[in-house]
Amino acid sequence: MLVNKWIYIALAVLLGNFGVHKFYAQKPVLGLLHLAFCWTGIPHIIAIISAVLALLRPSDEQGNIQV
């Protein structure tokens, strides 16, 4: 799924604890897992790692990346 790199990173950093970036990337199962465990704080750590990995991934001409 192609998503805008900067929107994905912003959602992962700001709302990653609730899995919003996974819903944006059309991965609802992972989004629900983030949402189910949001009270532990672990999904936010995973979201920060996803944001860093997305930051390192090269984007196409429109600024999209494959996630």
PDB file of N, CA, C and O in Angstrom:
ATOM      1  N   MET A   1       0.840  -1.181   0.000  1.00  0.00           N
ATOM      2  CA  MET A   1       0.000   0.000   0.000  1.00  0.00           C
ATOM      3  C   MET A   1       0.876   1.233   0.000  1.00  0.00           C
ATOM      4  O   MET A   1       1.780   1.362   0.807  1.00  0.00           O
ATOM      5  N   LEU A   2       0.619   2.139  -0.905  1.00  0.00           N
ATOM      6  CA  LEU A   2       1.351   3.396  -0.956  1.00  0.00           C
ATOM      7  C   LEU A   2       0.677   4.442  -0.068  1.00  0.00           C
ATOM      8  O   LEU A   2      -0.527   4.640  -0.147  1.00  0.00           O
ATOM      9  N   VAL A   3       1.473   5.063   0.782  1.00  0.00           N
ATOM     10  CA  VAL A   3       0.965   6.127   1.652  1.00  0.00           C
ATOM     11  C   VAL A   3       1.940   7.298   1.597  1.00  0.00           C
ATOM     12  O   VAL A   3       3.116   7.132   1.273  1.00  0.00           O
ATOM     13  N   ASN A   4       1.439   8.483   1.912  1.00  0.00           N
ATOM     14  CA  ASN A   4       2.293   9.656   1.981  1.00  0.00           C
ATOM     15  C   ASN A   4       3.249   9.500   3.158  1.00  0.00           C
ATOM     16  O   ASN A   4       2.830   9.230   4.283  1.00  0.00           O
ATOM     17  N   LYS A   5       4.530   9.675   2.878  1.00  0.00           N
ATOM     18  CA  LYS A   5       5.577   9.452   3.876  1.00  0.00           C
ATOM     19  C   LYS A   5       5.412  10.344   5.102  1.00  0.00           C
ATOM     20  O   LYS A   5       5.465   9.871   6.237  1.00  0.00           O
ATOM     21  N   TRP A   6       5.178  11.623   4.894  1.00  0.00           N
ATOM     22  CA  TRP A   6       5.149  12.571   6.008  1.00  0.00           C
ATOM     23  C   TRP A   6       3.873  12.457   6.837  1.00  0.00           C
ATOM     24  O   TRP A   6       3.911  12.628   8.064  1.00  0.00           O
ATOM     25  N   ILE A   7       2.772  12.142   6.192  1.00  0.00           N
ATOM     26  CA  ILE A   7       1.529  11.928   6.951  1.00  0.00           C
ATOM     27  C   ILE A   7       1.661  10.673   7.808  1.00  0.00           C
ATOM     28  O   ILE A   7       1.275  10.661   8.981  1.00  0.00           O
ATOM     29  N   TYR A   8       2.224   9.609   7.237  1.00  0.00           N
ATOM     30  CA  TYR A   8       2.418   8.363   7.977  1.00  0.00           C
ATOM     31  C   TYR A   8       3.314   8.587   9.199  1.00  0.00           C
ATOM     32  O   TYR A   8       3.006   8.120  10.293  1.00  0.00           O
ATOM     33  N   ILE A   9       4.403   9.328   9.011  1.00  0.00           N
ATOM     34  CA  ILE A   9       5.322   9.590  10.122  1.00  0.00           C
ATOM     35  C   ILE A   9       4.640  10.432  11.197  1.00  0.00           C
ATOM     36  O   ILE A   9       4.759  10.145  12.397  1.00  0.00           O
ATOM     37  N   ALA A  10       3.898  11.455  10.786  1.00  0.00           N
ATOM     38  CA  ALA A  10       3.206  12.309  11.762  1.00  0.00           C
ATOM     39  C   ALA A  10       2.169  11.523  12.547  1.00  0.00           C
ATOM     40  O   ALA A  10       2.064  11.670  13.771  1.00  0.00           O
ATOM     41  N   LEU A  11       1.411  10.672  11.854  1.00  0.00           N
ATOM     42  CA  LEU A  11       0.410   9.865  12.552  1.00  0.00           C
ATOM     43  C   LEU A  11       1.071   8.866  13.498  1.00  0.00           C
ATOM     44  O   LEU A  11       0.571   8.622  14.601  1.00  0.00           O
ATOM     45  N   ALA A  12       2.187   8.285  13.084  1.00  0.00           N
ATOM     46  CA  ALA A  12       2.874   7.317  13.936  1.00  0.00           C
ATOM     47  C   ALA A  12       3.421   7.975  15.196  1.00  0.00           C
ATOM     48  O   ALA A  12       3.321   7.414  16.287  1.00  0.00           O
ATOM     49  N   VAL A  13       3.971   9.166  15.055  1.00  0.00           N
ATOM     50  CA  VAL A  13       4.552   9.845  16.217  1.00  0.00           C
ATOM     51  C   VAL A  13       3.464  10.386  17.142  1.00  0.00           C
ATOM     52  O   VAL A  13       3.534  10.225  18.363  1.00  0.00           O
ATOM     53  N   LEU A  14       2.453  11.017  16.570  1.00  0.00           N
ATOM     54  CA  LEU A  14       1.447  11.687  17.392  1.00  0.00           C
ATOM     55  C   LEU A  14       0.356  10.754  17.909  1.00  0.00           C
ATOM     56  O   LEU A  14      -0.083  10.881  19.052  1.00  0.00           O
ATOM     57  N   LEU A  15      -0.111   9.828  17.070  1.00  0.00           N
ATOM     58  CA  LEU A  15      -1.232   8.961  17.437  1.00  0.00           C
ATOM     59  C   LEU A  15      -0.896   7.477  17.308  1.00  0.00           C
ATOM     60  O   LEU A  15      -1.791   6.644  17.184  1.00  0.00           O
ATOM     61  N   GLY A  16       0.377   7.166  17.328  1.00  0.00           N
ATOM     62  CA  GLY A  16       0.816   5.786  17.140  1.00  0.00           C
ATOM     63  C   GLY A  16       0.353   4.848  18.235  1.00  0.00           C
ATOM     64  O   GLY A  16       0.186   3.646  18.004  1.00  0.00           O
ATOM     65  N   ASN A  17       0.136   5.360  19.417  1.00  0.00           N
ATOM     66  CA  ASN A  17      -0.331   4.525  20.518  1.00  0.00           C
ATOM     67  C   ASN A  17      -1.694   3.916  20.216  1.00  0.00           C
ATOM     68  O   ASN A  17      -2.005   2.824  20.695  1.00  0.00           O
ATOM     69  N   PHE A  18      -2.491   4.585  19.403  1.00  0.00           N
ATOM     70  CA  PHE A  18      -3.828   4.107  19.061  1.00  0.00           C
ATOM     71  C   PHE A  18      -3.885   3.418  17.700  1.00  0.00           C
ATOM     72  O   PHE A  18      -4.957   3.022  17.254  1.00  0.00           O
ATOM     73  N   GLY A  19      -2.747   3.309  17.011  1.00  0.00           N
ATOM     74  CA  GLY A  19      -2.694   2.596  15.745  1.00  0.00           C
ATOM     75  C   GLY A  19      -3.251   3.346  14.557  1.00  0.00           C
ATOM     76  O   GLY A  19      -3.553   2.738  13.533  1.00  0.00           O
ATOM     77  N   VAL A  20      -3.379   4.664  14.650  1.00  0.00           N
ATOM     78  CA  VAL A  20      -3.965   5.440  13.566  1.00  0.00           C
ATOM     79  C   VAL A  20      -3.135   5.309  12.292  1.00  0.00           C
ATOM     80  O   VAL A  20      -3.685   5.225  11.191  1.00  0.00           O
ATOM     81  N   HIS A  21      -1.813   5.245  12.423  1.00  0.00           N
ATOM     82  CA  HIS A  21      -0.969   5.115  11.243  1.00  0.00           C
ATOM     83  C   HIS A  21      -1.183   3.782  10.537  1.00  0.00           C
ATOM     84  O   HIS A  21      -1.055   3.695   9.315  1.00  0.00           O
ATOM     85  N   LYS A  22      -1.544   2.743  11.268  1.00  0.00           N
ATOM     86  CA  LYS A  22      -1.825   1.441  10.648  1.00  0.00           C
ATOM     87  C   LYS A  22      -3.165   1.463   9.915  1.00  0.00           C
ATOM     88  O   LYS A  22      -3.296   0.883   8.844  1.00  0.00           O
ATOM     89  N   PHE A  23      -4.146   2.129  10.494  1.00  0.00           N
ATOM     90  CA  PHE A  23      -5.422   2.286   9.790  1.00  0.00           C
ATOM     91  C   PHE A  23      -5.221   3.104   8.516  1.00  0.00           C
ATOM     92  O   PHE A  23      -5.810   2.797   7.482  1.00  0.00           O
ATOM     93  N   TYR A  24      -4.381   4.136   8.570  1.00  0.00           N
ATOM     94  CA  TYR A  24      -4.085   4.960   7.399  1.00  0.00           C
ATOM     95  C   TYR A  24      -3.414   4.130   6.301  1.00  0.00           C
ATOM     96  O   TYR A  24      -3.655   4.348   5.121  1.00  0.00           O
ATOM     97  N   ALA A  25      -2.605   3.154   6.703  1.00  0.00           N
ATOM     98  CA  ALA A  25      -1.904   2.302   5.742  1.00  0.00           C
ATOM     99  C   ALA A  25      -2.751   1.107   5.312  1.00  0.00           C
ATOM    100  O   ALA A  25      -2.217   0.177   4.707  1.00  0.00           O
ATOM    101  N   GLN A  26      -4.041   1.118   5.612  1.00  0.00           N
ATOM    102  CA  GLN A  26      -4.971   0.040   5.240  1.00  0.00           C
ATOM    103  C   GLN A  26      -4.573  -1.298   5.854  1.00  0.00           C
ATOM    104  O   GLN A  26      -4.640  -2.338   5.201  1.00  0.00           O
ATOM    105  N   LYS A  27      -4.135  -1.271   7.122  1.00  0.00           N
ATOM    106  CA  LYS A  27      -3.810  -2.480   7.868  1.00  0.00           C
ATOM    107  C   LYS A  27      -4.650  -2.488   9.150  1.00  0.00           C
ATOM    108  O   LYS A  27      -4.142  -2.236  10.245  1.00  0.00           O
ATOM    109  N   PRO A  28      -5.954  -2.782   9.021  1.00  0.00           N
ATOM    110  CA  PRO A  28      -6.845  -2.647  10.170  1.00  0.00           C
ATOM    111  C   PRO A  28      -6.572  -3.649  11.291  1.00  0.00           C
ATOM    112  O   PRO A  28      -6.806  -3.339  12.457  1.00  0.00           O
ATOM    113  N   VAL A  29      -6.070  -4.820  10.974  1.00  0.00           N
ATOM    114  CA  VAL A  29      -5.801  -5.806  12.026  1.00  0.00           C
ATOM    115  C   VAL A  29      -4.683  -5.311  12.938  1.00  0.00           C
ATOM    116  O   VAL A  29      -4.793  -5.379  14.172  1.00  0.00           O
ATOM    117  N   LEU A  30      -3.622  -4.786  12.338  1.00  0.00           N
ATOM    118  CA  LEU A  30      -2.542  -4.233  13.149  1.00  0.00           C
ATOM    119  C   LEU A  30      -3.004  -2.994  13.909  1.00  0.00           C
ATOM    120  O   LEU A  30      -2.589  -2.770  15.050  1.00  0.00           O
ATOM    121  N   GLY A  31      -3.862  -2.200  13.281  1.00  0.00           N
ATOM    122  CA  GLY A  31      -4.416  -1.034  13.967  1.00  0.00           C
ATOM    123  C   GLY A  31      -5.233  -1.426  15.189  1.00  0.00           C
ATOM    124  O   GLY A  31      -5.144  -0.790  16.232  1.00  0.00           O
ATOM    125  N   LEU A  32      -6.011  -2.479  15.046  1.00  0.00           N
ATOM    126  CA  LEU A  32      -6.802  -2.960  16.189  1.00  0.00           C
ATOM    127  C   LEU A  32      -5.916  -3.528  17.290  1.00  0.00           C
ATOM    128  O   LEU A  32      -6.227  -3.378  18.478  1.00  0.00           O
ATOM    129  N   LEU A  33      -4.822  -4.173  16.917  1.00  0.00           N
ATOM    130  CA  LEU A  33      -3.884  -4.662  17.932  1.00  0.00           C
ATOM    131  C   LEU A  33      -3.241  -3.503  18.692  1.00  0.00           C
ATOM    132  O   LEU A  33      -3.094  -3.562  19.918  1.00  0.00           O
ATOM    133  N   HIS A  34      -2.862  -2.462  17.974  1.00  0.00           N
ATOM    134  CA  HIS A  34      -2.326  -1.274  18.643  1.00  0.00           C
ATOM    135  C   HIS A  34      -3.377  -0.686  19.578  1.00  0.00           C
ATOM    136  O   HIS A  34      -3.059  -0.297  20.704  1.00  0.00           O
ATOM    137  N   LEU A  35      -4.602  -0.628  19.119  1.00  0.00           N
ATOM    138  CA  LEU A  35      -5.679  -0.063  19.923  1.00  0.00           C
ATOM    139  C   LEU A  35      -5.979  -0.918  21.150  1.00  0.00           C
ATOM    140  O   LEU A  35      -6.223  -0.399  22.237  1.00  0.00           O
ATOM    141  N   ALA A  36      -5.920  -2.231  20.986  1.00  0.00           N
ATOM    142  CA  ALA A  36      -6.215  -3.134  22.109  1.00  0.00           C
ATOM    143  C   ALA A  36      -5.170  -3.037  23.219  1.00  0.00           C
ATOM    144  O   ALA A  36      -5.498  -3.211  24.393  1.00  0.00           O
ATOM    145  N   PHE A  37      -3.929  -2.759  22.839  1.00  0.00           N
ATOM    146  CA  PHE A  37      -2.860  -2.713  23.833  1.00  0.00           C
ATOM    147  C   PHE A  37      -2.350  -1.298  24.086  1.00  0.00           C
ATOM    148  O   PHE A  37      -1.255  -1.126  24.628  1.00  0.00           O
ATOM    149  N   CYS A  38      -3.139  -0.289  23.746  1.00  0.00           N
ATOM    150  CA  CYS A  38      -2.687   1.095  23.892  1.00  0.00           C
ATOM    151  C   CYS A  38      -2.422   1.464  25.344  1.00  0.00           C
ATOM    152  O   CYS A  38      -1.599   2.338  25.615  1.00  0.00           O
ATOM    153  N   TRP A  39      -3.058   0.802  26.271  1.00  0.00           N
ATOM    154  CA  TRP A  39      -2.872   1.122  27.683  1.00  0.00           C
ATOM    155  C   TRP A  39      -1.497   0.712  28.203  1.00  0.00           C
ATOM    156  O   TRP A  39      -1.059   1.169  29.261  1.00  0.00           O
ATOM    157  N   THR A  40      -0.766  -0.146  27.459  1.00  0.00           N
ATOM    158  CA  THR A  40       0.544  -0.602  27.924  1.00  0.00           C
ATOM    159  C   THR A  40       1.681   0.325  27.516  1.00  0.00           C
ATOM    160  O   THR A  40       2.735   0.303  28.137  1.00  0.00           O
ATOM    161  N   GLY A  41       1.490   1.098  26.460  1.00  0.00           N
ATOM    162  CA  GLY A  41       2.559   1.963  25.969  1.00  0.00           C
ATOM    163  C   GLY A  41       3.464   1.289  24.957  1.00  0.00           C
ATOM    164  O   GLY A  41       4.235   1.953  24.274  1.00  0.00           O
ATOM    165  N   ILE A  42       3.385  -0.012  24.856  1.00  0.00           N
ATOM    166  CA  ILE A  42       4.219  -0.753  23.906  1.00  0.00           C
ATOM    167  C   ILE A  42       3.899  -0.367  22.458  1.00  0.00           C
ATOM    168  O   ILE A  42       4.830  -0.204  21.659  1.00  0.00           O
ATOM    169  N   PRO A  43       2.620  -0.200  22.081  1.00  0.00           N
ATOM    170  CA  PRO A  43       2.351   0.206  20.702  1.00  0.00           C
ATOM    171  C   PRO A  43       2.989   1.545  20.320  1.00  0.00           C
ATOM    172  O   PRO A  43       3.355   1.742  19.168  1.00  0.00           O
ATOM    173  N   HIS A  44       3.142   2.432  21.279  1.00  0.00           N
ATOM    174  CA  HIS A  44       3.761   3.721  20.963  1.00  0.00           C
ATOM    175  C   HIS A  44       5.243   3.543  20.651  1.00  0.00           C
ATOM    176  O   HIS A  44       5.773   4.195  19.745  1.00  0.00           O
ATOM    177  N   ILE A  45       5.899   2.652  21.358  1.00  0.00           N
ATOM    178  CA  ILE A  45       7.306   2.356  21.069  1.00  0.00           C
ATOM    179  C   ILE A  45       7.429   1.742  19.675  1.00  0.00           C
ATOM    180  O   ILE A  45       8.312   2.117  18.890  1.00  0.00           O
ATOM    181  N   ILE A  46       6.530   0.822  19.352  1.00  0.00           N
ATOM    182  CA  ILE A  46       6.534   0.199  18.030  1.00  0.00           C
ATOM    183  C   ILE A  46       6.242   1.250  16.954  1.00  0.00           C
ATOM    184  O   ILE A  46       6.843   1.223  15.871  1.00  0.00           O
ATOM    185  N   ALA A  47       5.346   2.181  17.248  1.00  0.00           N
ATOM    186  CA  ALA A  47       5.007   3.232  16.285  1.00  0.00           C
ATOM    187  C   ALA A  47       6.192   4.160  16.044  1.00  0.00           C
ATOM    188  O   ALA A  47       6.423   4.589  14.907  1.00  0.00           O
ATOM    189  N   ILE A  48       6.943   4.479  17.074  1.00  0.00           N
ATOM    190  CA  ILE A  48       8.129   5.326  16.912  1.00  0.00           C
ATOM    191  C   ILE A  48       9.154   4.608  16.030  1.00  0.00           C
ATOM    192  O   ILE A  48       9.766   5.220  15.151  1.00  0.00           O
ATOM    193  N   ILE A  49       9.320   3.305  16.245  1.00  0.00           N
ATOM    194  CA  ILE A  49      10.233   2.527  15.404  1.00  0.00           C
ATOM    195  C   ILE A  49       9.736   2.522  13.961  1.00  0.00           C
ATOM    196  O   ILE A  49      10.531   2.678  13.021  1.00  0.00           O
ATOM    197  N   SER A  50       8.422   2.376  13.753  1.00  0.00           N
ATOM    198  CA  SER A  50       7.853   2.421  12.405  1.00  0.00           C
ATOM    199  C   SER A  50       8.081   3.784  11.755  1.00  0.00           C
ATOM    200  O   SER A  50       8.349   3.858  10.550  1.00  0.00           O
ATOM    201  N   ALA A  51       7.982   4.843  12.531  1.00  0.00           N
ATOM    202  CA  ALA A  51       8.206   6.191  12.007  1.00  0.00           C
ATOM    203  C   ALA A  51       9.657   6.370  11.577  1.00  0.00           C
ATOM    204  O   ALA A  51       9.931   6.950  10.519  1.00  0.00           O
ATOM    205  N   VAL A  52      10.593   5.878  12.372  1.00  0.00           N
ATOM    206  CA  VAL A  52      12.009   5.987  12.021  1.00  0.00           C
ATOM    207  C   VAL A  52      12.309   5.179  10.766  1.00  0.00           C
ATOM    208  O   VAL A  52      13.024   5.638   9.869  1.00  0.00           O
ATOM    209  N   LEU A  53      11.757   3.979  10.678  1.00  0.00           N
ATOM    210  CA  LEU A  53      11.969   3.154   9.486  1.00  0.00           C
ATOM    211  C   LEU A  53      11.356   3.806   8.246  1.00  0.00           C
ATOM    212  O   LEU A  53      11.938   3.746   7.161  1.00  0.00           O
ATOM    213  N   ALA A  54      10.202   4.430   8.397  1.00  0.00           N
ATOM    214  CA  ALA A  54       9.577   5.135   7.278  1.00  0.00           C
ATOM    215  C   ALA A  54      10.403   6.352   6.878  1.00  0.00           C
ATOM    216  O   ALA A  54      10.492   6.683   5.694  1.00  0.00           O
ATOM    217  N   LEU A  55      11.012   7.006   7.850  1.00  0.00           N
ATOM    218  CA  LEU A  55      11.844   8.165   7.565  1.00  0.00           C
ATOM    219  C   LEU A  55      13.067   7.772   6.739  1.00  0.00           C
ATOM    220  O   LEU A  55      13.496   8.517   5.860  1.00  0.00           O
ATOM    221  N   LEU A  56      13.596   6.592   6.989  1.00  0.00           N
ATOM    222  CA  LEU A  56      14.777   6.123   6.275  1.00  0.00           C
ATOM    223  C   LEU A  56      14.451   5.550   4.899  1.00  0.00           C
ATOM    224  O   LEU A  56      15.349   5.374   4.080  1.00  0.00           O
ATOM    225  N   ARG A  57      13.193   5.253   4.639  1.00  0.00           N
ATOM    226  CA  ARG A  57      12.773   4.661   3.371  1.00  0.00           C
ATOM    227  C   ARG A  57      12.676   5.742   2.294  1.00  0.00           C
ATOM    228  O   ARG A  57      12.097   6.794   2.519  1.00  0.00           O
ATOM    229  N   PRO A  58      13.248   5.496   1.107  1.00  0.00           N
ATOM    230  CA  PRO A  58      13.158   6.504   0.040  1.00  0.00           C
ATOM    231  C   PRO A  58      11.726   6.589  -0.504  1.00  0.00           C
ATOM    232  O   PRO A  58      11.011   5.593  -0.590  1.00  0.00           O
ATOM    233  N   SER A  59      11.320   7.800  -0.874  1.00  0.00           N
ATOM    234  CA  SER A  59       9.970   8.012  -1.397  1.00  0.00           C
ATOM    235  C   SER A  59      10.025   8.230  -2.907  1.00  0.00           C
ATOM    236  O   SER A  59      11.081   8.528  -3.466  1.00  0.00           O
ATOM    237  N   ASP A  60       8.872   8.092  -3.548  1.00  0.00           N
ATOM    238  CA  ASP A  60       8.791   8.329  -4.986  1.00  0.00           C
ATOM    239  C   ASP A  60       8.606   9.831  -5.260  1.00  0.00           C
ATOM    240  O   ASP A  60       8.750  10.645  -4.364  1.00  0.00           O
ATOM    241  N   GLU A  61       8.287  10.170  -6.507  1.00  0.00           N
ATOM    242  CA  GLU A  61       8.165  11.574  -6.906  1.00  0.00           C
ATOM    243  C   GLU A  61       7.063  12.307  -6.159  1.00  0.00           C
ATOM    244  O   GLU A  61       7.133  13.510  -5.927  1.00  0.00           O
ATOM    245  N   GLN A  62       5.983  11.603  -5.796  1.00  0.00           N
ATOM    246  CA  GLN A  62       4.858  12.219  -5.097  1.00  0.00           C
ATOM    247  C   GLN A  62       5.035  12.210  -3.579  1.00  0.00           C
ATOM    248  O   GLN A  62       4.158  12.660  -2.850  1.00  0.00           O
ATOM    249  N   GLY A  63       6.122  11.657  -3.076  1.00  0.00           N
ATOM    250  CA  GLY A  63       6.358  11.586  -1.645  1.00  0.00           C
ATOM    251  C   GLY A  63       5.716  10.388  -0.987  1.00  0.00           C
ATOM    252  O   GLY A  63       5.527  10.383   0.230  1.00  0.00           O
ATOM    253  N   ASN A  64       5.406   9.353  -1.755  1.00  0.00           N
ATOM    254  CA  ASN A  64       4.766   8.151  -1.222  1.00  0.00           C
ATOM    255  C   ASN A  64       5.796   7.063  -0.963  1.00  0.00           C
ATOM    256  O   ASN A  64       6.821   6.977  -1.641  1.00  0.00           O
ATOM    257  N   ILE A  65       5.493   6.232   0.022  1.00  0.00           N
ATOM    258  CA  ILE A  65       6.336   5.084   0.332  1.00  0.00           C
ATOM    259  C   ILE A  65       5.461   3.835   0.390  1.00  0.00           C
ATOM    260  O   ILE A  65       4.252   3.910   0.590  1.00  0.00           O
ATOM    261  N   GLN A  66       6.097   2.692   0.233  1.00  0.00           N
ATOM    262  CA  GLN A  66       5.410   1.409   0.333  1.00  0.00           C
ATOM    263  C   GLN A  66       5.523   0.911   1.777  1.00  0.00           C
ATOM    264  O   GLN A  66       6.611   0.797   2.309  1.00  0.00           O
ATOM    265  N   VAL A  67       4.384   0.651   2.403  1.00  0.00           N
ATOM    266  CA  VAL A  67       4.396   0.098   3.767  1.00  0.00           C
ATOM    267  C   VAL A  67       3.699  -1.229   3.807  1.00  0.00           C
ATOM    268  O   VAL A  67       2.900  -1.565   2.991  1.00  0.00           O
TER     269      VAL A  67
END
